[in-house]
C-alpha cells in the first residue's frame, strides 16, 4: 500500500507533466497564432490607410490610425487577435508601435523611420489556464504570452530613412499590377496642362514622395494621397492599335471630347501577359489584356527601379467604346453600366474625412451574403496597383518600348465610363530610384505596393 | 503420522505466508487503471499531435488565401477561386507530408455555402463519423471594434452591429477522431464526454 501510494504521487506527477505541459504548449501556439493575425491586420490597415504617404505626419492624421486604443489599426489588430481563442477564451491583447528603437502604444511622436517602415507589435496573453493534475500541489492559473511583429514597408526614400543614412533601397514588387503604365506626373500639381514641367509623384533620384501628405475630398491641399483624377489611355479611341492623343504624354489634356477632366492623366497600355490567374467569370475567355485588368497578372514582373525592364505595348488598344478597360473594370469592380448614374453597384470611397472609408456597393459579392449595402469594409476589389514610369524614357509611336518603372500607385477605382476613362483616388504612392541608385536585393513581394509581412522583432 | 501432520501444517503456514495470490488480486485491481493510463497516454498524445498539426496547417492556409488575389471570389459554384484552390492544395500537401488520412478528399469535394465560402468534406478511407470537413471563407468579416467575438467552426461571418467590417479569410478544419480512451475509461465506470471531432479555426485579414 505504501508502495502504491508512493507510485501514485509519481504517476500523478507524470500525468501533470504530460497533460498540463501539453496544454501550455498548445495555448502558447494558439497565442502565437492570434498574435500573428493581429500584427498582420494592424500592418494591413496602416498600409491601406496611406499613412506612409505622409511620412512626416504633416497632415496630423497618424493618431487616427495608430494613436492608441481609438486608432483604426490598433482596433483591427485587437479584433483580429481576438478572433481565435486561446485555451477556449479570447486572450488579452496589447498593441504597440515601433520605430527607431522606440516602442509605444501611440505612434505619433515616433522617429521618422515609422513613416517608411512602421512596425506593429501585438502581445497576446492568456492567463488562468486550467490545470488538471498539477493543481494537486496547488499549481493553478498558468499564463502564456506570445508576441508578433509585422511591418508595412514603403520603399520611398527608404535608403535615407528606414535603413538609416547611406542604406540601400530595397525594391518592392506588388502582385496583380494593372497594365496601365502612367508617367511620373502628378496631375494636381499643377492642375493645368503640363508635360515635362509637371511635378512628379516620386523623386526620380531619391525615390521620395514629392508631394507627401493626405488631402481630403479628392483635392490636393495637403499632398498626393487622396487626389482624385481621371486616367485615360494615350490612344485614339478608334481603330486597332494605339496612336497617340498627345505627344509627349501629358497630364490634364483638354479639348478632347473622349477624355474627361482635367484633372486627368494619360497612360500607356502595358504588355499583356501570356496567362492570367484569378479571372472572374465575367471576363473569362476574353482578350488577355482585359483578363489582366479583371484578374491577376502574376507573370509580369514590374520591378521597381530596374532600367528599361517593362514593356509598353501599343498593339493593345485599351480604349475603344466600352473596350477592354471598361469591360475588365466593370467585371472587377462590379459596376453595372458605364452610362448609368454612378455609382452603379460598385464599392465607393468616402474621402471627405480621414481615414477614408470604403463602402460596400449593392453588387459587392458579400452584400448578397449578409453584409448590408453601404457597410464600411476593409478590402475591396476596387483597390488596384499600377506602375509609374520615368517619363524621360522615349516611347515609340508603334510596337513595343521598354520603360523604367520608378514607383507604384495604389488607387481606388471609383468608376469607369463608356470611353474607358477611369476615375481614381490615390491611396498610396511608392517610389524607388531610377537606376542611378539601383535598388539592392530581392524585391519585397506583396499584394499591395506597401507590402506587409511578419518579421522577427528587431 | 506426525511427520505428515507437520508437513501439512507447514504447508498451510507457507500458503498463509505466500503473497503471490495477493499480488494477483492487486494486479486485477490495478489493471484497469494501468490500461486507462497507457491507452490515455497513447490516445491523448496522438490527439494533441493531430490538433497541433491541424492548427499549423489552418494558419498557413488562411495566410496563403488571404494574401492571394480576391478578384475572382464571387465565382460560380462550379469552380473555386485561385486563392481557395491554393489554400486547399496547401492543406492537402500537408496532410500527405504528415501522413494524415485525408478521408479520400479530392479537390472536387466542395460545395459553395455562402457567397465566398467553400466547404470541402469527405468521410471515406476509414474515417469515422463526419470525417474531414474543411471550410474556407474568403469573405469572412468581423466588426472592427466591439465586444470580443470569436470565429465559429463554420466560419460564419460575424454580426457587425454598425461597425466597420474587417474582411478576412477564415479557415476551419474539423477532423473526426476515434477515441480509444472512451471505451477503456468506461472500465472504471465513468464515461468522459470527449469531443467527436477536433476543430481548429484560423482567421487572417485579407490583403486585397
mmCIF file of N, CA and C in Angstrom, chain A residues 1 4 8 11 15 19 22-23 26 29-30 32-33 36-37 40-42 44-45 72 75-76 79-80 82-85 89-90 175-176 178 277-281 293-296 298 332 334 365-366 368-372 375-381 446-448 452 454, chain B residues 26 33-34 37 41 44 48 51-53 55-56 58-59 63 66-76 82-83 114-116 137-152 157-158 160 163-168 200-208:
data_model
loop_
_atom_site.group_PDB
_atom_site.id
_atom_site.type_symbol
_atom_site.label_atom_id
_atom_site.label_comp_id
_atom_site.label_asym_id
_atom_site.label_seq_id
_atom_site.Cartn_x
_atom_site.Cartn_y
_atom_site.Cartn_z
ATOM 1 N N UNK A 1 0.829 -1.213 0.000
ATOM 2 C CA UNK A 1 0.000 0.000 0.000
ATOM 3 C C UNK A 1 0.854 1.250 0.000
ATOM 4 N N UNK A 4 2.160 1.670 -3.432
ATOM 5 C CA UNK A 4 1.144 2.205 -4.344
ATOM 6 C C UNK A 4 0.979 3.698 -4.117
ATOM 7 N N UNK A 8 1.688 6.421 -6.814
ATOM 8 C CA UNK A 8 0.599 7.304 -7.265
ATOM 9 C C UNK A 8 1.113 8.735 -7.411
ATOM 10 N N UNK A 11 2.995 8.883 -10.508
ATOM 11 C CA UNK A 11 2.137 8.791 -11.694
ATOM 12 C C UNK A 11 1.383 10.100 -11.923
ATOM 13 N N UNK A 15 1.502 12.508 -15.106
ATOM 14 C CA UNK A 15 0.307 12.949 -15.818
ATOM 15 C C UNK A 15 0.286 14.470 -15.871
ATOM 16 N N UNK A 19 0.028 16.149 -19.485
ATOM 17 C CA UNK A 19 -1.221 16.812 -19.852
ATOM 18 C C UNK A 19 -1.112 18.329 -19.665
ATOM 19 N N UNK A 22 1.462 19.959 -22.004
ATOM 20 C CA UNK A 22 0.966 19.992 -23.381
ATOM 21 C C UNK A 22 -0.114 21.064 -23.537
ATOM 22 N N UNK A 23 -0.973 21.186 -22.506
ATOM 23 C CA UNK A 23 -1.972 22.257 -22.552
ATOM 24 C C UNK A 23 -1.295 23.612 -22.695
ATOM 25 N N UNK A 26 0.095 23.970 -26.258
ATOM 26 C CA UNK A 26 -0.975 24.242 -27.220
ATOM 27 C C UNK A 26 -1.441 25.694 -27.099
ATOM 28 N N UNK A 29 0.960 28.052 -28.599
ATOM 29 C CA UNK A 29 0.892 28.067 -30.056
ATOM 30 C C UNK A 29 -0.331 28.841 -30.540
ATOM 31 N N UNK A 30 -1.440 28.645 -29.823
ATOM 32 C CA UNK A 30 -2.642 29.389 -30.207
ATOM 33 C C UNK A 30 -2.438 30.885 -29.981
ATOM 34 N N UNK A 32 0.380 32.442 -30.215
ATOM 35 C CA UNK A 32 1.247 32.916 -31.288
ATOM 36 C C UNK A 32 0.439 33.166 -32.560
ATOM 37 N N UNK A 33 -0.489 32.261 -32.809
ATOM 38 C CA UNK A 33 -1.342 32.392 -33.989
ATOM 39 C C UNK A 33 -2.179 33.667 -33.887
ATOM 40 N N UNK A 36 0.126 36.699 -34.423
ATOM 41 C CA UNK A 36 0.471 36.856 -35.843
ATOM 42 C C UNK A 36 -0.671 37.504 -36.609
ATOM 43 N N UNK A 37 -1.885 36.989 -36.409
ATOM 44 C CA UNK A 37 -3.040 37.514 -37.137
ATOM 45 C C UNK A 37 -3.274 38.976 -36.778
ATOM 46 N N UNK A 40 -0.498 41.285 -38.345
ATOM 47 C CA UNK A 40 -0.700 41.441 -39.789
ATOM 48 C C UNK A 40 -1.890 42.357 -40.080
ATOM 49 N N UNK A 41 -2.956 42.220 -39.297
ATOM 50 C CA UNK A 41 -4.139 43.051 -39.517
ATOM 51 C C UNK A 41 -3.805 44.526 -39.279
ATOM 52 N N UNK A 42 -3.060 44.807 -38.198
ATOM 53 C CA UNK A 42 -2.679 46.184 -37.914
ATOM 54 C C UNK A 42 -1.827 46.764 -39.026
ATOM 55 N N UNK A 44 -1.699 45.823 -42.111
ATOM 56 C CA UNK A 44 -2.504 45.938 -43.328
ATOM 57 C C UNK A 44 -3.344 47.230 -43.295
ATOM 58 N N UNK A 45 -3.898 47.569 -42.130
ATOM 59 C CA UNK A 45 -4.677 48.801 -42.012
ATOM 60 C C UNK A 45 -3.760 50.011 -42.230
ATOM 61 N N UNK A 72 -7.589 53.112 -35.780
ATOM 62 C CA UNK A 72 -8.201 52.006 -36.530
ATOM 63 C C UNK A 72 -7.269 50.799 -36.632
ATOM 64 N N UNK A 75 -7.397 48.991 -33.324
ATOM 65 C CA UNK A 75 -8.658 48.265 -33.172
ATOM 66 C C UNK A 75 -8.697 47.007 -34.032
ATOM 67 N N UNK A 76 -8.185 47.145 -35.276
ATOM 68 C CA UNK A 76 -8.197 45.983 -36.167
ATOM 69 C C UNK A 76 -7.288 44.883 -35.634
ATOM 70 N N UNK A 79 -9.110 43.242 -32.743
ATOM 71 C CA UNK A 79 -10.235 42.405 -33.184
ATOM 72 C C UNK A 79 -9.735 41.137 -33.848
ATOM 73 N N UNK A 80 -8.679 41.261 -34.675
ATOM 74 C CA UNK A 80 -8.182 40.080 -35.388
ATOM 75 C C UNK A 80 -7.536 39.092 -34.425
ATOM 76 N N UNK A 82 -8.272 38.648 -31.370
ATOM 77 C CA UNK A 82 -9.264 38.017 -30.500
ATOM 78 C C UNK A 82 -10.263 37.158 -31.265
ATOM 79 N N UNK A 83 -10.049 37.037 -32.580
ATOM 80 C CA UNK A 83 -10.915 36.173 -33.372
ATOM 81 C C UNK A 83 -10.703 34.707 -33.012
ATOM 82 N N UNK A 84 -9.473 34.347 -32.677
ATOM 83 C CA UNK A 84 -9.218 32.951 -32.344
ATOM 84 C C UNK A 84 -9.080 32.829 -30.832
ATOM 85 N N UNK A 85 -9.537 31.723 -30.307
ATOM 86 C CA UNK A 85 -9.483 31.550 -28.866
ATOM 87 C C UNK A 85 -8.154 30.926 -28.466
ATOM 88 N N UNK A 89 -10.854 30.663 -24.573
ATOM 89 C CA UNK A 89 -11.396 32.011 -24.368
ATOM 90 C C UNK A 89 -10.556 33.007 -25.164
ATOM 91 N N UNK A 90 -11.150 34.174 -25.431
ATOM 92 C CA UNK A 90 -10.414 35.204 -26.153
ATOM 93 C C UNK A 90 -9.326 35.768 -25.241
ATOM 94 N N UNK A 175 1.873 42.336 -56.452
ATOM 95 C CA UNK A 175 1.215 41.375 -57.343
ATOM 96 C C UNK A 175 -0.011 42.022 -57.983
ATOM 97 N N UNK A 176 -0.475 41.425 -59.060
ATOM 98 C CA UNK A 176 -1.716 41.821 -59.708
ATOM 99 C C UNK A 176 -1.686 43.295 -60.159
ATOM 100 N N UNK A 178 -1.980 46.338 -62.599
ATOM 101 C CA UNK A 178 -2.786 46.513 -63.808
ATOM 102 C C UNK A 178 -1.928 47.100 -64.937
ATOM 103 N N UNK A 277 -4.199 34.673 -63.831
ATOM 104 C CA UNK A 277 -4.917 33.841 -62.867
ATOM 105 C C UNK A 277 -6.019 34.657 -62.208
ATOM 106 N N UNK A 278 -6.888 33.968 -61.504
ATOM 107 C CA UNK A 278 -7.948 34.587 -60.705
ATOM 108 C C UNK A 278 -8.834 35.506 -61.543
ATOM 109 N N UNK A 279 -9.196 35.057 -62.741
ATOM 110 C CA UNK A 279 -10.060 35.865 -63.593
ATOM 111 C C UNK A 279 -11.520 35.607 -63.191
ATOM 112 N N UNK A 280 -12.283 36.663 -62.888
ATOM 113 C CA UNK A 280 -13.700 36.438 -62.564
ATOM 114 C C UNK A 280 -14.438 35.889 -63.782
ATOM 115 N N UNK A 281 -15.545 35.204 -63.534
ATOM 116 C CA UNK A 281 -16.234 34.542 -64.648
ATOM 117 C C UNK A 281 -16.707 35.526 -65.702
ATOM 118 N N UNK A 293 -6.781 42.965 -66.500
ATOM 119 C CA UNK A 293 -7.456 44.010 -65.720
ATOM 120 C C UNK A 293 -8.433 43.376 -64.722
ATOM 121 N N UNK A 294 -9.230 42.442 -65.194
ATOM 122 C CA UNK A 294 -10.249 41.844 -64.318
ATOM 123 C C UNK A 294 -9.651 40.829 -63.356
ATOM 124 N N UNK A 295 -8.581 40.170 -63.796
ATOM 125 C CA UNK A 295 -7.987 39.123 -62.965
ATOM 126 C C UNK A 295 -6.676 39.583 -62.373
ATOM 127 N N UNK A 296 -5.769 38.655 -62.234
ATOM 128 C CA UNK A 296 -4.490 38.971 -61.605
ATOM 129 C C UNK A 296 -3.361 38.486 -62.500
ATOM 130 N N UNK A 298 0.063 37.545 -62.749
ATOM 131 C CA UNK A 298 1.165 37.200 -61.847
ATOM 132 C C UNK A 298 2.446 36.909 -62.594
ATOM 133 N N UNK A 332 -14.356 43.666 -62.741
ATOM 134 C CA UNK A 332 -13.582 43.644 -61.499
ATOM 135 C C UNK A 332 -14.316 44.339 -60.358
ATOM 136 N N UNK A 334 -17.502 45.372 -60.276
ATOM 137 C CA UNK A 334 -18.947 45.093 -60.255
ATOM 138 C C UNK A 334 -19.759 46.341 -60.567
ATOM 139 N N UNK A 365 -20.041 41.189 -53.907
ATOM 140 C CA UNK A 365 -20.482 39.806 -53.716
ATOM 141 C C UNK A 365 -20.837 39.463 -52.272
ATOM 142 N N UNK A 366 -20.240 40.179 -51.304
ATOM 143 C CA UNK A 366 -20.542 39.856 -49.906
ATOM 144 C C UNK A 366 -21.887 40.420 -49.479
ATOM 145 N N UNK A 368 -24.636 40.102 -51.004
ATOM 146 C CA UNK A 368 -25.606 39.010 -51.159
ATOM 147 C C UNK A 368 -25.568 38.021 -50.010
ATOM 148 N N UNK A 369 -24.490 38.023 -49.238
ATOM 149 C CA UNK A 369 -24.323 37.021 -48.193
ATOM 150 C C UNK A 369 -24.506 37.556 -46.798
ATOM 151 N N UNK A 370 -25.167 38.679 -46.638
ATOM 152 C CA UNK A 370 -25.469 39.147 -45.299
ATOM 153 C C UNK A 370 -24.860 40.489 -44.940
ATOM 154 N N UNK A 371 -23.820 40.908 -45.644
ATOM 155 C CA UNK A 371 -23.250 42.230 -45.392
ATOM 156 C C UNK A 371 -24.248 43.253 -45.919
ATOM 157 N N UNK A 372 -24.536 44.314 -45.129
ATOM 158 C CA UNK A 372 -25.538 45.235 -45.642
ATOM 159 C C UNK A 372 -24.899 46.266 -46.578
ATOM 160 N N UNK A 375 -22.116 49.156 -45.955
ATOM 161 C CA UNK A 375 -21.255 48.907 -44.796
ATOM 162 C C UNK A 375 -19.825 49.318 -45.109
ATOM 163 N N UNK A 376 -19.132 49.786 -44.084
ATOM 164 C CA UNK A 376 -17.716 50.086 -44.273
ATOM 165 C C UNK A 376 -16.930 48.783 -44.311
ATOM 166 N N UNK A 377 -16.031 48.667 -45.287
ATOM 167 C CA UNK A 377 -15.287 47.422 -45.459
ATOM 168 C C UNK A 377 -13.790 47.728 -45.481
ATOM 169 N N UNK A 378 -12.992 46.716 -45.185
ATOM 170 C CA UNK A 378 -11.549 46.940 -45.108
ATOM 171 C C UNK A 378 -10.829 46.539 -46.381
ATOM 172 N N UNK A 379 -11.506 45.831 -47.281
ATOM 173 C CA UNK A 379 -10.869 45.400 -48.519
ATOM 174 C C UNK A 379 -11.896 45.489 -49.635
ATOM 175 N N UNK A 380 -11.438 45.845 -50.819
ATOM 176 C CA UNK A 380 -12.354 45.985 -51.942
ATOM 177 C C UNK A 380 -11.628 45.603 -53.221
ATOM 178 N N UNK A 381 -12.367 45.055 -54.159
ATOM 179 C CA UNK A 381 -11.775 44.754 -55.456
ATOM 180 C C UNK A 381 -11.455 46.020 -56.235
ATOM 181 N N UNK A 446 4.359 41.546 -52.490
ATOM 182 C CA UNK A 446 3.188 41.698 -51.642
ATOM 183 C C UNK A 446 1.971 41.961 -52.487
ATOM 184 N N UNK A 447 0.818 41.934 -51.843
ATOM 185 C CA UNK A 447 -0.417 42.194 -52.574
ATOM 186 C C UNK A 447 -0.538 43.664 -52.901
ATOM 187 N N UNK A 448 0.128 44.490 -52.126
ATOM 188 C CA UNK A 448 -0.013 45.930 -52.259
ATOM 189 C C UNK A 448 1.366 46.511 -52.538
ATOM 190 N N UNK A 452 2.972 44.109 -46.576
ATOM 191 C CA UNK A 452 3.034 43.814 -45.144
ATOM 192 C C UNK A 452 3.572 42.402 -44.978
ATOM 193 N N UNK A 454 5.206 39.523 -41.664
ATOM 194 C CA UNK A 454 5.654 39.295 -40.297
ATOM 195 C C UNK A 454 7.167 39.321 -40.282
ATOM 196 N N UNK B 26 -4.138 -7.807 -6.364
ATOM 197 C CA UNK B 26 -3.720 -6.414 -6.540
ATOM 198 C C UNK B 26 -3.613 -6.055 -8.014
ATOM 199 N N UNK B 33 -6.802 0.436 -14.177
ATOM 200 C CA UNK B 33 -6.165 1.738 -14.001
ATOM 201 C C UNK B 33 -4.960 1.874 -14.926
ATOM 202 N N UNK B 34 -4.184 0.795 -14.974
ATOM 203 C CA UNK B 34 -2.983 0.803 -15.796
ATOM 204 C C UNK B 34 -3.340 0.954 -17.271
ATOM 205 N N UNK B 37 -4.344 4.354 -18.065
ATOM 206 C CA UNK B 37 -3.188 5.244 -18.170
ATOM 207 C C UNK B 37 -2.470 5.072 -19.495
ATOM 208 N N UNK B 41 -2.497 7.828 -22.359
ATOM 209 C CA UNK B 41 -1.281 8.495 -22.838
ATOM 210 C C UNK B 41 -1.209 8.407 -24.353
ATOM 211 N N UNK B 44 -4.416 10.443 -25.999
ATOM 212 C CA UNK B 44 -4.374 11.900 -25.874
ATOM 213 C C UNK B 44 -3.177 12.486 -26.607
ATOM 214 N N UNK B 48 -3.478 15.303 -29.363
ATOM 215 C CA UNK B 48 -2.788 16.588 -29.237
ATOM 216 C C UNK B 48 -1.906 16.846 -30.457
ATOM 217 N N UNK B 51 -4.059 17.704 -33.386
ATOM 218 C CA UNK B 51 -4.631 19.049 -33.265
ATOM 219 C C UNK B 51 -3.574 20.106 -33.563
ATOM 220 N N UNK B 52 -2.360 19.842 -33.089
ATOM 221 C CA UNK B 52 -1.281 20.792 -33.344
ATOM 222 C C UNK B 52 -0.988 20.910 -34.833
ATOM 223 N N UNK B 53 -0.971 19.763 -35.505
ATOM 224 C CA UNK B 53 -0.731 19.775 -36.951
ATOM 225 C C UNK B 53 -1.846 20.512 -37.676
ATOM 226 N N UNK B 55 -3.781 22.813 -36.461
ATOM 227 C CA UNK B 55 -3.675 24.233 -36.156
ATOM 228 C C UNK B 55 -2.659 24.903 -37.073
ATOM 229 N N UNK B 56 -1.511 24.254 -37.218
ATOM 230 C CA UNK B 56 -0.470 24.795 -38.091
ATOM 231 C C UNK B 56 -0.960 24.982 -39.508
ATOM 232 N N UNK B 58 -3.992 25.081 -40.680
ATOM 233 C CA UNK B 58 -5.097 26.032 -40.825
ATOM 234 C C UNK B 58 -4.563 27.459 -40.887
ATOM 235 N N UNK B 59 -3.574 27.749 -40.045
ATOM 236 C CA UNK B 59 -2.994 29.092 -40.055
ATOM 237 C C UNK B 59 -2.307 29.368 -41.392
ATOM 238 N N UNK B 63 -3.339 32.180 -44.237
ATOM 239 C CA UNK B 63 -2.396 33.209 -44.671
ATOM 240 C C UNK B 63 -2.234 33.197 -46.191
ATOM 241 N N UNK B 66 -5.443 34.558 -47.797
ATOM 242 C CA UNK B 66 -5.648 35.986 -47.547
ATOM 243 C C UNK B 66 -4.702 36.842 -48.377
ATOM 244 N N UNK B 67 -3.506 36.303 -48.697
ATOM 245 C CA UNK B 67 -2.553 37.072 -49.488
ATOM 246 C C UNK B 67 -2.833 36.949 -50.984
ATOM 247 N N UNK B 68 -3.651 36.009 -51.386
ATOM 248 C CA UNK B 68 -3.929 35.786 -52.793
ATOM 249 C C UNK B 68 -4.916 36.795 -53.342
ATOM 250 N N UNK B 69 -5.046 36.856 -54.671
ATOM 251 C CA UNK B 69 -5.973 37.816 -55.257
ATOM 252 C C UNK B 69 -7.426 37.492 -54.906
ATOM 253 N N UNK B 70 -8.219 38.547 -54.695
ATOM 254 C CA UNK B 70 -9.624 38.350 -54.342
ATOM 255 C C UNK B 70 -10.538 38.648 -55.528
ATOM 256 N N UNK B 71 -9.943 38.911 -56.693
ATOM 257 C CA UNK B 71 -10.731 39.325 -57.853
ATOM 258 C C UNK B 71 -11.823 38.343 -58.218
ATOM 259 N N UNK B 72 -11.503 37.044 -58.111
ATOM 260 C CA UNK B 72 -12.420 36.036 -58.623
ATOM 261 C C UNK B 72 -13.231 35.394 -57.514
ATOM 262 N N UNK B 73 -13.315 36.058 -56.359
ATOM 263 C CA UNK B 73 -14.032 35.435 -55.248
ATOM 264 C C UNK B 73 -15.525 35.251 -55.521
ATOM 265 N N UNK B 74 -16.205 36.217 -56.128
ATOM 266 C CA UNK B 74 -17.610 35.931 -56.453
ATOM 267 C C UNK B 74 -17.682 34.999 -57.652
ATOM 268 N N UNK B 75 -17.320 33.766 -57.454
ATOM 269 C CA UNK B 75 -17.254 32.870 -58.597
ATOM 270 C C UNK B 75 -18.481 31.985 -58.631
ATOM 271 N N UNK B 76 -18.587 31.200 -59.666
ATOM 272 C CA UNK B 76 -19.724 30.306 -59.778
ATOM 273 C C UNK B 76 -19.523 29.137 -58.818
ATOM 274 N N UNK B 82 -8.783 31.018 -57.410
ATOM 275 C CA UNK B 82 -7.388 30.579 -57.361
ATOM 276 C C UNK B 82 -6.867 30.537 -55.933
ATOM 277 N N UNK B 83 -7.243 31.535 -55.119
ATOM 278 C CA UNK B 83 -6.704 31.601 -53.762
ATOM 279 C C UNK B 83 -7.244 30.468 -52.891
ATOM 280 N N UNK B 114 -21.840 29.927 -48.939
ATOM 281 C CA UNK B 114 -22.329 31.309 -48.926
ATOM 282 C C UNK B 114 -21.511 32.015 -49.997
ATOM 283 N N UNK B 115 -21.731 33.304 -50.292
ATOM 284 C CA UNK B 115 -21.116 33.880 -51.479
ATOM 285 C C UNK B 115 -19.622 33.618 -51.633
ATOM 286 N N UNK B 116 -18.890 33.505 -50.565
ATOM 287 C CA UNK B 116 -17.447 33.339 -50.720
ATOM 288 C C UNK B 116 -16.906 32.256 -49.816
ATOM 289 N N UNK B 137 -13.554 30.363 -45.957
ATOM 290 C CA UNK B 137 -14.420 31.509 -46.253
ATOM 291 C C UNK B 137 -13.556 32.711 -46.571
ATOM 292 N N UNK B 138 -13.513 33.080 -47.853
ATOM 293 C CA UNK B 138 -12.680 34.216 -48.281
ATOM 294 C C UNK B 138 -13.358 35.540 -47.966
ATOM 295 N N UNK B 139 -14.641 35.503 -47.682
ATOM 296 C CA UNK B 139 -15.363 36.745 -47.405
ATOM 297 C C UNK B 139 -15.818 36.803 -45.964
ATOM 298 N N UNK B 140 -15.009 36.232 -45.075
ATOM 299 C CA UNK B 140 -15.320 36.270 -43.650
ATOM 300 C C UNK B 140 -15.115 37.701 -43.151
ATOM 301 N N UNK B 141 -16.016 38.204 -42.343
ATOM 302 C CA UNK B 141 -15.773 39.538 -41.789
ATOM 303 C C UNK B 141 -16.171 39.596 -40.324
ATOM 304 N N UNK B 142 -15.531 40.529 -39.628
ATOM 305 C CA UNK B 142 -15.803 40.712 -38.206
ATOM 306 C C UNK B 142 -15.743 42.199 -37.906
ATOM 307 N N UNK B 143 -16.454 42.648 -36.843
ATOM 308 C CA UNK B 143 -16.511 44.084 -36.572
ATOM 309 C C UNK B 143 -15.162 44.629 -36.115
ATOM 310 N N UNK B 144 -14.905 45.893 -36.495
ATOM 311 C CA UNK B 144 -13.610 46.491 -36.190
ATOM 312 C C UNK B 144 -13.398 46.637 -34.685
ATOM 313 N N UNK B 145 -14.447 47.068 -33.988
ATOM 314 C CA UNK B 145 -14.266 47.169 -32.547
ATOM 315 C C UNK B 145 -15.608 46.976 -31.887
ATOM 316 N N UNK B 146 -15.650 46.105 -30.950
ATOM 317 C CA UNK B 146 -16.866 45.862 -30.178
ATOM 318 C C UNK B 146 -16.485 44.857 -29.120
ATOM 319 N N UNK B 147 -17.452 44.255 -28.499
ATOM 320 C CA UNK B 147 -17.119 43.201 -27.559
ATOM 321 C C UNK B 147 -16.496 42.044 -28.337
ATOM 322 N N UNK B 148 -15.706 41.290 -27.642
ATOM 323 C CA UNK B 148 -14.945 40.216 -28.276
ATOM 324 C C UNK B 148 -15.865 39.185 -28.924
ATOM 325 N N UNK B 149 -15.570 38.870 -30.182
ATOM 326 C CA UNK B 149 -16.301 37.792 -30.845
ATOM 327 C C UNK B 149 -15.284 36.846 -31.439
ATOM 328 N N UNK B 150 -15.490 35.571 -31.241
ATOM 329 C CA UNK B 150 -14.534 34.632 -31.819
ATOM 330 C C UNK B 150 -15.190 33.857 -32.945
ATOM 331 N N UNK B 151 -14.342 33.439 -33.883
ATOM 332 C CA UNK B 151 -14.827 32.756 -35.069
ATOM 333 C C UNK B 151 -15.394 31.390 -34.701
ATOM 334 N N UNK B 152 -16.475 31.003 -35.359
ATOM 335 C CA UNK B 152 -17.059 29.696 -35.098
ATOM 336 C C UNK B 152 -16.523 28.688 -36.104
ATOM 337 N N UNK B 157 -19.686 34.574 -41.024
ATOM 338 C CA UNK B 157 -19.290 35.954 -40.745
ATOM 339 C C UNK B 157 -20.015 36.480 -39.515
ATOM 340 N N UNK B 158 -19.387 37.446 -38.848
ATOM 341 C CA UNK B 158 -19.927 37.965 -37.595
ATOM 342 C C UNK B 158 -20.939 39.079 -37.846
ATOM 343 N N UNK B 160 -22.170 42.742 -37.458
ATOM 344 C CA UNK B 160 -21.306 43.916 -37.394
ATOM 345 C C UNK B 160 -21.744 44.928 -36.353
ATOM 346 N N UNK B 163 -20.554 48.452 -36.934
ATOM 347 C CA UNK B 163 -19.116 48.711 -37.025
ATOM 348 C C UNK B 163 -18.613 48.483 -38.445
ATOM 349 N N UNK B 164 -17.386 48.982 -38.706
ATOM 350 C CA UNK B 164 -16.738 48.693 -39.979
ATOM 351 C C UNK B 164 -16.406 47.204 -40.044
ATOM 352 N N UNK B 165 -16.504 46.629 -41.253
ATOM 353 C CA UNK B 165 -16.223 45.211 -41.433
ATOM 354 C C UNK B 165 -14.758 45.015 -41.781
ATOM 355 N N UNK B 166 -14.050 44.236 -40.950
ATOM 356 C CA UNK B 166 -12.703 43.808 -41.304
ATOM 357 C C UNK B 166 -12.872 42.537 -42.117
ATOM 358 N N UNK B 167 -12.490 42.598 -43.393
ATOM 359 C CA UNK B 167 -12.721 41.438 -44.251
ATOM 360 C C UNK B 167 -11.491 40.546 -44.245
ATOM 361 N N UNK B 168 -11.704 39.298 -43.987
ATOM 362 C CA UNK B 168 -10.581 38.376 -43.882
ATOM 363 C C UNK B 168 -10.912 37.023 -44.452
ATOM 364 N N UNK B 200 -10.218 23.165 -35.513
ATOM 365 C CA UNK B 200 -9.342 24.331 -35.416
ATOM 366 C C UNK B 200 -9.865 25.399 -36.375
ATOM 367 N N UNK B 201 -9.737 26.643 -35.975
ATOM 368 C CA UNK B 201 -10.179 27.766 -36.807
ATOM 369 C C UNK B 201 -9.052 28.778 -36.851
ATOM 370 N N UNK B 202 -8.834 29.357 -38.006
ATOM 371 C CA UNK B 202 -7.815 30.388 -38.125
ATOM 372 C C UNK B 202 -8.366 31.537 -38.972
ATOM 373 N N UNK B 203 -8.086 32.758 -38.553
ATOM 374 C CA UNK B 203 -8.585 33.929 -39.281
ATOM 375 C C UNK B 203 -7.426 34.865 -39.595
ATOM 376 N N UNK B 204 -7.325 35.310 -40.821
ATOM 377 C CA UNK B 204 -6.320 36.300 -41.209
ATOM 378 C C UNK B 204 -7.004 37.365 -42.054
ATOM 379 N N UNK B 205 -6.614 38.598 -41.858
ATOM 380 C CA UNK B 205 -7.245 39.677 -42.620
ATOM 381 C C UNK B 205 -6.789 39.643 -44.074
ATOM 382 N N UNK B 206 -7.704 39.864 -44.995
ATOM 383 C CA UNK B 206 -7.362 39.853 -46.414
ATOM 384 C C UNK B 206 -6.424 41.000 -46.768
ATOM 385 N N UNK B 207 -5.470 40.695 -47.638
ATOM 386 C CA UNK B 207 -4.536 41.737 -48.057
ATOM 387 C C UNK B 207 -5.065 42.545 -49.227
ATOM 388 N N UNK B 208 -6.009 41.985 -49.969
ATOM 389 C CA UNK B 208 -6.625 42.806 -51.022
ATOM 390 C C UNK B 208 -8.012 42.288 -51.336
#
